[in-house]
Short mmCIF file of C-alpha atoms and ligand atoms in Angstrom, two decimals:
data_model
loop_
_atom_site.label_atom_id
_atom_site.label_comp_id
_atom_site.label_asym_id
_atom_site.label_seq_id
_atom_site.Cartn_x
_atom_site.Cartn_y
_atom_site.Cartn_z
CA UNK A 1 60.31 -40.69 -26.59
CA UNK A 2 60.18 -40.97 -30.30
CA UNK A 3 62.62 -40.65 -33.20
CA UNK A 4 61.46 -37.49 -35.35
CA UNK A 5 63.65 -34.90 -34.84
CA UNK A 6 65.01 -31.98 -36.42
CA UNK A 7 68.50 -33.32 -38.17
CA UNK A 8 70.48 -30.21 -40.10
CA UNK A 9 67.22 -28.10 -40.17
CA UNK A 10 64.82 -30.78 -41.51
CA UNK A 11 62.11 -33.06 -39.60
CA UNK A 12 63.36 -36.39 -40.38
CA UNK A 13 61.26 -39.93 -39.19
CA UNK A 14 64.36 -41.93 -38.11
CA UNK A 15 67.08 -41.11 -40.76
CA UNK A 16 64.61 -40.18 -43.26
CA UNK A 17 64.18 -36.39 -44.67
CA UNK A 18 60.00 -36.11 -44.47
CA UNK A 19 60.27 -34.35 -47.48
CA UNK A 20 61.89 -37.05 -49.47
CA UNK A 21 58.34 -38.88 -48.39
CA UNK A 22 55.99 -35.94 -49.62
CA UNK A 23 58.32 -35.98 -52.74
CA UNK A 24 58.05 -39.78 -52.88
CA UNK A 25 54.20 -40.50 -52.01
CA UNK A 26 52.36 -37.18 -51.79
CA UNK A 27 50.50 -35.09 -49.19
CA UNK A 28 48.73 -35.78 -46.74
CA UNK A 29 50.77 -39.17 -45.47
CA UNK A 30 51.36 -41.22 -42.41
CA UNK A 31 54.05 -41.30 -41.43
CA UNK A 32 55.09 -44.85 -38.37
CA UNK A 33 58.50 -44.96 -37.07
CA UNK A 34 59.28 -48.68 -37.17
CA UNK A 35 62.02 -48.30 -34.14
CA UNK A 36 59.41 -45.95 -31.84
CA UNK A 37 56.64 -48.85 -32.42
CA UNK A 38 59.37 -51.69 -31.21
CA UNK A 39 60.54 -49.24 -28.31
CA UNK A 40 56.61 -48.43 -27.03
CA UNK A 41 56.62 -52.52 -27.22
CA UNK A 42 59.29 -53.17 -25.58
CA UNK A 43 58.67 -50.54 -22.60
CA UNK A 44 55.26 -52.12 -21.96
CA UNK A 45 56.39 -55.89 -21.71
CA UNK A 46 59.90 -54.42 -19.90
CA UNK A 47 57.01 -52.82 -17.21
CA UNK A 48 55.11 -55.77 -16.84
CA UNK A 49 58.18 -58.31 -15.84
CA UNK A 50 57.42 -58.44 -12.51
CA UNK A 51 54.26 -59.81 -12.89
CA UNK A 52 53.94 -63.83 -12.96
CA UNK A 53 52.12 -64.68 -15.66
CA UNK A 54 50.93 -62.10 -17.86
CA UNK A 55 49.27 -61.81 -21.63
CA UNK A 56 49.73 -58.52 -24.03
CA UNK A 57 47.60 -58.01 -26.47
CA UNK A 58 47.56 -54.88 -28.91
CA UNK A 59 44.42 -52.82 -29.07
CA UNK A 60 44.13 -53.13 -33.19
CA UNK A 61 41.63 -50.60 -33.36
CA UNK A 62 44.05 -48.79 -32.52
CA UNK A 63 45.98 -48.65 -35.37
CA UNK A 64 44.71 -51.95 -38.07
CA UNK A 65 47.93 -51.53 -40.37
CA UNK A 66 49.07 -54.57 -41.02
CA UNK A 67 52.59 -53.64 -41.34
CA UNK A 68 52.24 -52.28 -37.95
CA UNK A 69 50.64 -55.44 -36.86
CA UNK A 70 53.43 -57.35 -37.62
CA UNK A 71 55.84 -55.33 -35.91
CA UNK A 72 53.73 -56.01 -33.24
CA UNK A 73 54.04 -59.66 -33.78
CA UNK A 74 57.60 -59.72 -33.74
CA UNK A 75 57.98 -58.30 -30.84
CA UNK A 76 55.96 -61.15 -29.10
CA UNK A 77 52.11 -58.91 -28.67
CA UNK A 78 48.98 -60.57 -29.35
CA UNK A 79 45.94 -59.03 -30.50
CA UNK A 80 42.89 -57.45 -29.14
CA UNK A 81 40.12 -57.10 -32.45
CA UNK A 82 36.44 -55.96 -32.40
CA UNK A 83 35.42 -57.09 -35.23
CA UNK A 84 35.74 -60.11 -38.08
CA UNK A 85 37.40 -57.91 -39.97
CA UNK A 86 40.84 -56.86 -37.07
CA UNK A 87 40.28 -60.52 -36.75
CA UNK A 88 41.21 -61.20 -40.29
CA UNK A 89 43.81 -58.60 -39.84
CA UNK A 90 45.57 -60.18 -36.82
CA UNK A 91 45.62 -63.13 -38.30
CA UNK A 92 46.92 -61.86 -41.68
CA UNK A 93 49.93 -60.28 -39.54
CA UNK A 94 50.91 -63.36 -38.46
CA UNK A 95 49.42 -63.45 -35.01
CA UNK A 96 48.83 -66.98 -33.77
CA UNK A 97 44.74 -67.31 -33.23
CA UNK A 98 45.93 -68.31 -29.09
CA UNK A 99 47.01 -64.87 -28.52
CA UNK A 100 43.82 -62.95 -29.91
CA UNK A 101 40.79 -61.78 -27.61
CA UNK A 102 38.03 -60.65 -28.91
CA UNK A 103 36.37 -57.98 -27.54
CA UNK A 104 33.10 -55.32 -28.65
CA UNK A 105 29.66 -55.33 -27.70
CA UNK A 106 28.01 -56.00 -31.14
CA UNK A 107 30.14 -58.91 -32.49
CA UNK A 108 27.60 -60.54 -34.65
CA UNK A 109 26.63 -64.08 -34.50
CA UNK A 110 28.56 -64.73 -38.42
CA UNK A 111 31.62 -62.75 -36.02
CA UNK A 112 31.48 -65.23 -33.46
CA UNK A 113 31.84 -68.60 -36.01
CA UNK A 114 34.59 -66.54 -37.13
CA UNK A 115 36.30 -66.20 -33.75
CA UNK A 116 35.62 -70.05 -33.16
CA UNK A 117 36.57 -71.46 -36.35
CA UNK A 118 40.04 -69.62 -36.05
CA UNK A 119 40.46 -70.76 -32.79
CA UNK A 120 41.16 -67.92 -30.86
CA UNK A 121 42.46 -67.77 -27.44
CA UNK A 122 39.87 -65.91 -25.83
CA UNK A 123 36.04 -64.43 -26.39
CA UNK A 124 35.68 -61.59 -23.74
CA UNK A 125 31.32 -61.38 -23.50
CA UNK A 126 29.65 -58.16 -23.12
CA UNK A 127 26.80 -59.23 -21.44
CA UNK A 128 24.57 -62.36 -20.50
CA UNK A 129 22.56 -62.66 -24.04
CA UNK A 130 25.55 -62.49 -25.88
CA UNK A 131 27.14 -65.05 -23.75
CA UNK A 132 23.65 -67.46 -23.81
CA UNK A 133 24.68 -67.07 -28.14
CA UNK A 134 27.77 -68.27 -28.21
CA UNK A 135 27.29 -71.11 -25.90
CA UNK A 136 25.06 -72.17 -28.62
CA UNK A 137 27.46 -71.39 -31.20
CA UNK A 138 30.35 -73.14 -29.93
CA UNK A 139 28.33 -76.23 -28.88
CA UNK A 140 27.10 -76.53 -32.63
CA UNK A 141 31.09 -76.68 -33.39
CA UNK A 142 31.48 -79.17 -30.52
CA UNK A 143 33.51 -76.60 -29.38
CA UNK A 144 33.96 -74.55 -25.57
CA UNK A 145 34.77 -71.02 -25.98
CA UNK A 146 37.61 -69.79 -23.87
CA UNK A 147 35.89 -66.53 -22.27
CA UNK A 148 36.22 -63.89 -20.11
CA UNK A 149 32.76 -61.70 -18.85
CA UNK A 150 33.82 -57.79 -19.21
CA UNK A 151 32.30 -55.55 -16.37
CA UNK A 152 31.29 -52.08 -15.77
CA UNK A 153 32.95 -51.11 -12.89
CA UNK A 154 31.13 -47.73 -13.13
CA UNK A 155 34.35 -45.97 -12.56
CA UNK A 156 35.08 -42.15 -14.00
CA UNK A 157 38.15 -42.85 -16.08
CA UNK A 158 38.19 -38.85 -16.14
CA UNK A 159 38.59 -38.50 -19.48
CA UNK A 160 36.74 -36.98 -22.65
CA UNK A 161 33.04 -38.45 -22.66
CA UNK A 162 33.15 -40.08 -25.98
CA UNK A 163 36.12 -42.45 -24.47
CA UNK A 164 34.99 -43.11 -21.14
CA UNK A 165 33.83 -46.81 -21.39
CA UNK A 166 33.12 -47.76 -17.47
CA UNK A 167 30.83 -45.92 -16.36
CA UNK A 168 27.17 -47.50 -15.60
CA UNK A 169 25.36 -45.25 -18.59
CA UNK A 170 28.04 -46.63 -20.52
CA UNK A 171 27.10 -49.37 -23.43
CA UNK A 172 29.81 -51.76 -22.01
CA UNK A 173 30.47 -55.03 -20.24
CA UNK A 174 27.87 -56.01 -17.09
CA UNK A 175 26.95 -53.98 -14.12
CA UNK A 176 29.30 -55.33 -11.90
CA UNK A 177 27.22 -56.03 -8.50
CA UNK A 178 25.61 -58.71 -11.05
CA UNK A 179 28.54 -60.42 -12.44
CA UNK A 180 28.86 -62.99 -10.19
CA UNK A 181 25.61 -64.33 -11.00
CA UNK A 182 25.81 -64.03 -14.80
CA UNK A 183 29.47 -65.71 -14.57
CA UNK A 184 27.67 -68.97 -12.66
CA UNK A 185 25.23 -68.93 -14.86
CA UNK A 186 27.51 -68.65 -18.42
CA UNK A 187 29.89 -71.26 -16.35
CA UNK A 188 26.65 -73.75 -16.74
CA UNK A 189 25.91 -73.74 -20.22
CA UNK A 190 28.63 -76.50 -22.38
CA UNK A 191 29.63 -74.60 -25.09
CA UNK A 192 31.05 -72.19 -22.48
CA UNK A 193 34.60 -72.51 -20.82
CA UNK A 194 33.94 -69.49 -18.42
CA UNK A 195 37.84 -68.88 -17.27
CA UNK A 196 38.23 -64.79 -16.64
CA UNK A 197 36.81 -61.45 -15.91
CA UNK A 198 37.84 -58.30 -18.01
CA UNK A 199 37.62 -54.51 -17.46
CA UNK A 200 38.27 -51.35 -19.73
CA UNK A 201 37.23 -48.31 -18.15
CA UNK A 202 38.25 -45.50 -21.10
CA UNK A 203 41.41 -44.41 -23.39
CA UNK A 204 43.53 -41.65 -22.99
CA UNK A 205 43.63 -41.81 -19.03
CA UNK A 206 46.01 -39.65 -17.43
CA UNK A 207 45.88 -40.91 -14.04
CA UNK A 208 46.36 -44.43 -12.38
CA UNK A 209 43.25 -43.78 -9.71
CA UNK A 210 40.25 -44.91 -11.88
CA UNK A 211 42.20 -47.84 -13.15
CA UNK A 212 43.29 -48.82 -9.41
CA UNK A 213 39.70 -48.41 -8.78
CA UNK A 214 38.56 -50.44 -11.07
CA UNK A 215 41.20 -53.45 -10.61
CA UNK A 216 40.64 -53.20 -6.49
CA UNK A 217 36.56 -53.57 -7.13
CA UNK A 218 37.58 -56.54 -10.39
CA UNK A 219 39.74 -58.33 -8.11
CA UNK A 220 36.71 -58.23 -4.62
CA UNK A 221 34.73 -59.68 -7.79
CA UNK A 222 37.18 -62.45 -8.56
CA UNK A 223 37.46 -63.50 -5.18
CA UNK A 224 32.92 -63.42 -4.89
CA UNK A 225 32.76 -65.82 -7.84
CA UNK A 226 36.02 -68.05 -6.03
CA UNK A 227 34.06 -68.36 -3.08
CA UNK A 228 31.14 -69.75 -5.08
CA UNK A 229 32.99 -72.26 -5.86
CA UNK A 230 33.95 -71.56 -9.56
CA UNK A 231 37.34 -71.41 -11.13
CA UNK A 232 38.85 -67.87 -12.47
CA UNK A 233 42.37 -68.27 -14.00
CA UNK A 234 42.61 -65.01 -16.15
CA UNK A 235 42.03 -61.23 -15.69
CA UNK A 236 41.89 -59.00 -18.28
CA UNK A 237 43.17 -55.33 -17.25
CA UNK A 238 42.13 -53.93 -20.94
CA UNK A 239 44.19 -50.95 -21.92
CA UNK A 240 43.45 -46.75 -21.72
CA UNK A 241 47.02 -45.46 -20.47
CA UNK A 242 47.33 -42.07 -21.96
CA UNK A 243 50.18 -40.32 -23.60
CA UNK A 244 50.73 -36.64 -24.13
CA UNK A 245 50.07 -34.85 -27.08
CA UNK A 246 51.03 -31.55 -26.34
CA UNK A 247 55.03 -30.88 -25.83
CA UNK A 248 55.54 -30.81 -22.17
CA UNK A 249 52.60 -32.61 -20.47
CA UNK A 250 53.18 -35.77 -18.19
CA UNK A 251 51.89 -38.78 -18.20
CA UNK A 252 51.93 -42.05 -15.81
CA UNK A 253 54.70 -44.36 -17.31
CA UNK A 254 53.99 -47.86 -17.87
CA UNK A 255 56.86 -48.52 -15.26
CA UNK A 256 54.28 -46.42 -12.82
CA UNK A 257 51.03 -48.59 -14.40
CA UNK A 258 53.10 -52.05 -14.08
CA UNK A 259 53.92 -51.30 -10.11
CA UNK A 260 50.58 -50.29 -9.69
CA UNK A 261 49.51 -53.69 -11.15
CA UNK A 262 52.05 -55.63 -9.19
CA UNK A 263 50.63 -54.11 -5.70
CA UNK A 264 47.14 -54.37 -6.57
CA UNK A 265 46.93 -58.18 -8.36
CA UNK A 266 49.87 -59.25 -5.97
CA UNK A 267 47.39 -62.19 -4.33
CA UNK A 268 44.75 -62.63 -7.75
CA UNK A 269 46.93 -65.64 -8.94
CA UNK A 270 45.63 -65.24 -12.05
CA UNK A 271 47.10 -65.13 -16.03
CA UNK A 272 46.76 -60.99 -16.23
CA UNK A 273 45.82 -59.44 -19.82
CA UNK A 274 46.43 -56.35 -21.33
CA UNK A 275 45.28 -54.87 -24.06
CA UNK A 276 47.43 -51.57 -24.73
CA UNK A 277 46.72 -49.49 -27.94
CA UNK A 278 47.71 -45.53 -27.65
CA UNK A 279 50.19 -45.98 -25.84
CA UNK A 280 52.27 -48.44 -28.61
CA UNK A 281 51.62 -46.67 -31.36
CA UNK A 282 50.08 -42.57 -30.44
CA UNK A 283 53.51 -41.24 -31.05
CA UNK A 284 55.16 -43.51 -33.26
CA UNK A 285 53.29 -41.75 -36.09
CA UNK A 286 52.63 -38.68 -37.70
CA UNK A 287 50.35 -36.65 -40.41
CA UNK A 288 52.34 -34.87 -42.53
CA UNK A 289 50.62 -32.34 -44.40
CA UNK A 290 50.75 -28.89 -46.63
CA UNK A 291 50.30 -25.95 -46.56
CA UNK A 292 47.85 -24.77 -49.67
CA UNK A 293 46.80 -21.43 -48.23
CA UNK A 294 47.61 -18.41 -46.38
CA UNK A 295 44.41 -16.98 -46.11
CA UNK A 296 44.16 -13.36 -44.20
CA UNK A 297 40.60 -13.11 -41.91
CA UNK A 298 38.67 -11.02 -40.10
CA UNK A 299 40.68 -10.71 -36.99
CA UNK A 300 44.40 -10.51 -38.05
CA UNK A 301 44.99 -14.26 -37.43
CA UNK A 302 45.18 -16.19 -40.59
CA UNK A 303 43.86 -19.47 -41.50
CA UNK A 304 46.26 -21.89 -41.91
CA UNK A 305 45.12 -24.24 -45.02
CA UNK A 306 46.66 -27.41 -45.14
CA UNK A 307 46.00 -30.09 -47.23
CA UNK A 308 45.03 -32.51 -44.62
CA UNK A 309 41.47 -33.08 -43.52
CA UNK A 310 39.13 -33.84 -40.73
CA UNK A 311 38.58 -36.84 -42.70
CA UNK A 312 41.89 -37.78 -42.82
CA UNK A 313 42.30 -37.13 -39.05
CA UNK A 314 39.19 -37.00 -37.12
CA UNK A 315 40.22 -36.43 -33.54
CA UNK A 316 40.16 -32.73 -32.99
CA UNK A 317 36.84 -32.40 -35.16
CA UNK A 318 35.58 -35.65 -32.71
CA UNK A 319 37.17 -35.01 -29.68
CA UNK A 320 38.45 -31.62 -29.81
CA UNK A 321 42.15 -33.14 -29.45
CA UNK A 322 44.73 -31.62 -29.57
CA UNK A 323 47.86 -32.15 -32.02
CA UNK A 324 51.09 -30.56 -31.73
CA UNK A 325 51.73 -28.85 -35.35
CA UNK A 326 55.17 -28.59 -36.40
CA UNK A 327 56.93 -27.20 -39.39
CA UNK A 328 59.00 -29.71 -41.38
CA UNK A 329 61.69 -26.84 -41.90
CA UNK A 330 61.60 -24.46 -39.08
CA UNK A 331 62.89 -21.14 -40.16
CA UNK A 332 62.81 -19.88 -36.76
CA UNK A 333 60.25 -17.55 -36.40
CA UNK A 334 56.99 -18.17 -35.17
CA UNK A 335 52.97 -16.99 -36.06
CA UNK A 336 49.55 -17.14 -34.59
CA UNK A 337 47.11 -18.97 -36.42
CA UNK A 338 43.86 -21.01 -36.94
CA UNK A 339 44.71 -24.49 -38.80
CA UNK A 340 42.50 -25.53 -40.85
CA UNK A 341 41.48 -28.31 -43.37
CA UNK A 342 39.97 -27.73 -46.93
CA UNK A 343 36.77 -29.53 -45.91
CA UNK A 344 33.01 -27.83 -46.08
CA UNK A 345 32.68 -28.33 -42.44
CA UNK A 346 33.58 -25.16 -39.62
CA UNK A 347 34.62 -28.96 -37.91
CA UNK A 348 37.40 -29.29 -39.70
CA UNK A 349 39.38 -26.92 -37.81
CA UNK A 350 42.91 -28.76 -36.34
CA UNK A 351 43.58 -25.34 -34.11
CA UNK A 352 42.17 -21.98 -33.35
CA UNK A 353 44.56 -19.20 -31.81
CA UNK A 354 47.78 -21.70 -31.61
CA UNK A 355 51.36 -20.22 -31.80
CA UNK A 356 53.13 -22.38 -34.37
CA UNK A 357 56.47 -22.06 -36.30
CA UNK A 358 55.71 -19.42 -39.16
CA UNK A 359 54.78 -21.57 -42.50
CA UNK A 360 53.86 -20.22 -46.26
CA UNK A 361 51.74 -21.70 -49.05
CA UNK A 362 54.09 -25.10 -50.08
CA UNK A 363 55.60 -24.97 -46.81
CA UNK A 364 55.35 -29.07 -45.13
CA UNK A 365 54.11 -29.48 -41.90
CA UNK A 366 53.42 -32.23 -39.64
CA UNK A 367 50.22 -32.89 -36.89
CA UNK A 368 52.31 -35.38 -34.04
CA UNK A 369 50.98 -38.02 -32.16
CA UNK A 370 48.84 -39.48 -34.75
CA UNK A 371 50.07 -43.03 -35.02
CA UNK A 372 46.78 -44.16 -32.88
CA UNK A 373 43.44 -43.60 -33.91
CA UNK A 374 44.46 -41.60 -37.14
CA UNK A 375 44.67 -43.24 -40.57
CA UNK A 376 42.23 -45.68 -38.97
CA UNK A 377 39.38 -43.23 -38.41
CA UNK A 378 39.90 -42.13 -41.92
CA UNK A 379 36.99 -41.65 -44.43
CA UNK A 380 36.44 -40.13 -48.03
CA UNK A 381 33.96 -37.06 -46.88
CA UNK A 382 33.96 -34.67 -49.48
CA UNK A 383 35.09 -37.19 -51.86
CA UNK A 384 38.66 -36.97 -50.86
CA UNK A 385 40.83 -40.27 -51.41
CA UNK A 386 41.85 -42.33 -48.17
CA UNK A 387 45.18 -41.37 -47.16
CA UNK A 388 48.22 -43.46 -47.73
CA UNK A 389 50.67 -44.59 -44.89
CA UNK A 390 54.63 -45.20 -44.63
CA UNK A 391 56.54 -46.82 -42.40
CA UNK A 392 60.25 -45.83 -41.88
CA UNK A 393 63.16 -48.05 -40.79
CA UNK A 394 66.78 -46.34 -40.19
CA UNK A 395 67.49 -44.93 -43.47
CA UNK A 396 64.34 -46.66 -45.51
CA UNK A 397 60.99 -45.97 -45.97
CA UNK A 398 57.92 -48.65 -47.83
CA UNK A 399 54.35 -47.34 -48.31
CA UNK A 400 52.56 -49.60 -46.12
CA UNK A 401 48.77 -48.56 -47.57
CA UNK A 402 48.61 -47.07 -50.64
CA UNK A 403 46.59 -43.91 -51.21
CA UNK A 404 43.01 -44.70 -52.17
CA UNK A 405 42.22 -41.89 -55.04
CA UNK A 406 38.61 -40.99 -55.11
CA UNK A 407 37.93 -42.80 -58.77
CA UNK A 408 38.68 -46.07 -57.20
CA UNK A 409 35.54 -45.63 -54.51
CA UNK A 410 33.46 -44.47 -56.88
CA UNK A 411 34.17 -47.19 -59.13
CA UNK A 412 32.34 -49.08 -56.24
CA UNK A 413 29.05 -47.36 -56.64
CA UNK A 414 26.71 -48.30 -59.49
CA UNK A 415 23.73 -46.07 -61.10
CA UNK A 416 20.97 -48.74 -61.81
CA UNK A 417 20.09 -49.10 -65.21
CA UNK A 418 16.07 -47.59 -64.15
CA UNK A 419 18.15 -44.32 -63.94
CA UNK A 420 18.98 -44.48 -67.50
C1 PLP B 501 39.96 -49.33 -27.41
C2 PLP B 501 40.17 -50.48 -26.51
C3 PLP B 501 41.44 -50.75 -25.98
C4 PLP B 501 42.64 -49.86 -26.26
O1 PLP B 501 42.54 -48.61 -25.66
P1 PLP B 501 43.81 -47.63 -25.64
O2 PLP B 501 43.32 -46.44 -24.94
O3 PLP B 501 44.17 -47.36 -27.05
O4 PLP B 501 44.90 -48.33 -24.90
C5 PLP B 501 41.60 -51.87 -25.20
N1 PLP B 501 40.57 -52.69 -24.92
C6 PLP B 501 39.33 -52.46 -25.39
C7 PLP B 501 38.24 -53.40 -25.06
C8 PLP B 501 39.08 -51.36 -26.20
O5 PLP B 501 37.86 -51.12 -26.67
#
């Protein structure tokens, strides 16, 4: 469910023509939908009711805006960062430092002050060493860090390879048959208040299996560290529920995930965590692009040249995702073609083969789903400026990140006066 739709012939975002946007800001443009982001929200607490006690915390990663961070924080979401810099951006929403985690593999010792200086409500450790740091860290502070140790349930999320995260060859969290052991042993050290486990297993999952077999094997794991007499009080579920992105296709609801949940954590009695990203934001956003060329090929299909990049939007040349492509005024009839971006790279290529509505140089057109992982991935390849992003409210719309034109990055870089 989301609210662009076709009003009078036009795709409008809520009440809003899209091509009083592309008038307003230029092509390419984000596009958020203020009421979808607040609906996704409020479907994902609604789903988790049932549950005792139970934390949400949006994946920022996810989507860093910090307009759409503070939507977030209104409606009552915490947030889950990876870095100092979603840190600053949580925190710079409005989010209160008690409802951040902190999760990633890498975070950096200057990171970790960071986290502890802000007073965040919990540190979730990737693995022993990192945990045997900020023990240190914190005890320099006279501080103990609220953590949770992440495992690797070695799970297949069945998903694309590149977002699988809990498998054993996977970079992430702690072989779980060893947890136990590295949880007593983080539970020693001061600077450590050791209060939770956490698990992630991959993103865009479309079925509730792995993640049912990764809770049943966290929560065996919560009850091995119990009966060694230590105190768990928190589990972190992580996030990963997958939504469509081509018309038609089903997903799990989060009224599906949240029983699934209930039954499995019904005896844990334990604080449970989530840390939802796609699913908040994927389709509370679009790209809207257009078209610059009609250009005839080899084998009757065209290529269809839109102004948007793989550098604006990096999944398909990434992941080989797939976006829905829609014309913003549908005239009805309907073409074959490849969709393609102006980049020097055969990778930027958004479809090959698709049937789309028919579309001609000027034409607007929009890629859906692309309020998660879209302007965020964004980079200036081919010294194209980073795209700006709108949000849209009833019958208003603000830019909520400017466009970044290519002389402003280059006024970053310096030639060295030995060049002269
Ligand atoms: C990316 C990530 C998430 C969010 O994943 P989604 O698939 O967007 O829900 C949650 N937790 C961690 C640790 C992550 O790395």
């Amino acid at each position: 469910m989301n609210h662009f739709e076709l009003i009078g012939g036009e795709l409008h975002a809520e009440n809003v023509p899209l091509s009083a946007i592309a008038e307003a800001v230029g092509t390419p443009v984000y596009v958020y939908s203020r009421a979808t982001l607040e609906r996704h929200a409020r479907v994902f607490k609604a789903a988790l009711a049932g549950l005792p006690r139970s934390h949400v915390a949006f994946a920022v990663k996810a989507n860093p805006n910090l307009a759409v961070l503070r939507v977030m924080q209104r409606e009552g979401l915490g947030a889950d960062v990876v870095s100092g810099g979603e840190l600053a951006r949580a925190l710079a929403a409005g989010m209160a430092p008690q409802d951040v985690v902190f999760s990633g593999v890498g975070k950096t010792a200057t990171e970790m002050v960071q986290g502890l200086e802000s007073g965040i409500g919990q540190f979730n450790i990737e693995s022993e060493e990192e945990g045997v740091e900020l023990a240190a860290l914190a005890a320099a502070l006279g501080q103990r860090a609220p953590c949770a140790l992440r495992v690797n349930p070695d799970v297949d999320a069945r998903t694309h390879a590149k977002i699988s995260t809990g498998k054993a060859e996977n970079k992430f969290g702690v072989p779980i048959d060893r947890a136990a052991g590295i949880y007593a042993r983080l539970s020693a050290l001061p600077g450590l208040d050791m209060r939770g486990v956490a698990v992630h297993i991959g993103s865009q999952l479309s079925q509730l299996e792995p993640l049912e077999e990764a809770f049943g094997k966290l929560g065996e794991l919560i009850a091995e560290i119990r009966a060694a007499g230590l105190s768990v009080t928190h589990a972190d579920l992580g996030g990963g529920l997958g939504v469509p992105y081509k018309a038609g296709e089903v997903f799990p609801s989060p009224e599906e995930y949240g029983a699934m949940v209930a039954r499995v954590t019904a005896r844990w009695d334990a604080t449970l965590m989530f840390e939802p990203g796609r699913v908040i934001c994927g389709n509370a956003g679009l790209l809207l692009t257009r078209v610059v060329r009609v250009k005839r090929s080899s084998n009757n299909t065209p290529f269809v040249i839109v102004d948007a990049a793989m550098n604006d939007l990096a999944r398909p040349a990434m992941y080989g995702a797939w976006h829905d492509f829609d014309a913003v005024r549908p005239n009805g009839s309907r073409m074959a073609a490849h969709i393609v971006g102006p980049i020097c790279e055969t990778g930027d290529t958004f479809a090959m083969d698709r049937e789309i509505d028919a579309v001609e140089p000027g034409d607007l057109a929009v890629f859906r789903t692309a309020g998660a992982y879209g302007a965020t991935m964004a980079s200036s390849y081919n010294s194209r400026g980073f795209v700006a992003e709108v949000m849209v409210d009833g019958d208003k719309f603000a830019v909520v990140a400017d466009r970044i034109v290519p002389e402003a990055i280059s006024a970053a870089e310096r030639v060295p006066d030995w060049l002269d």
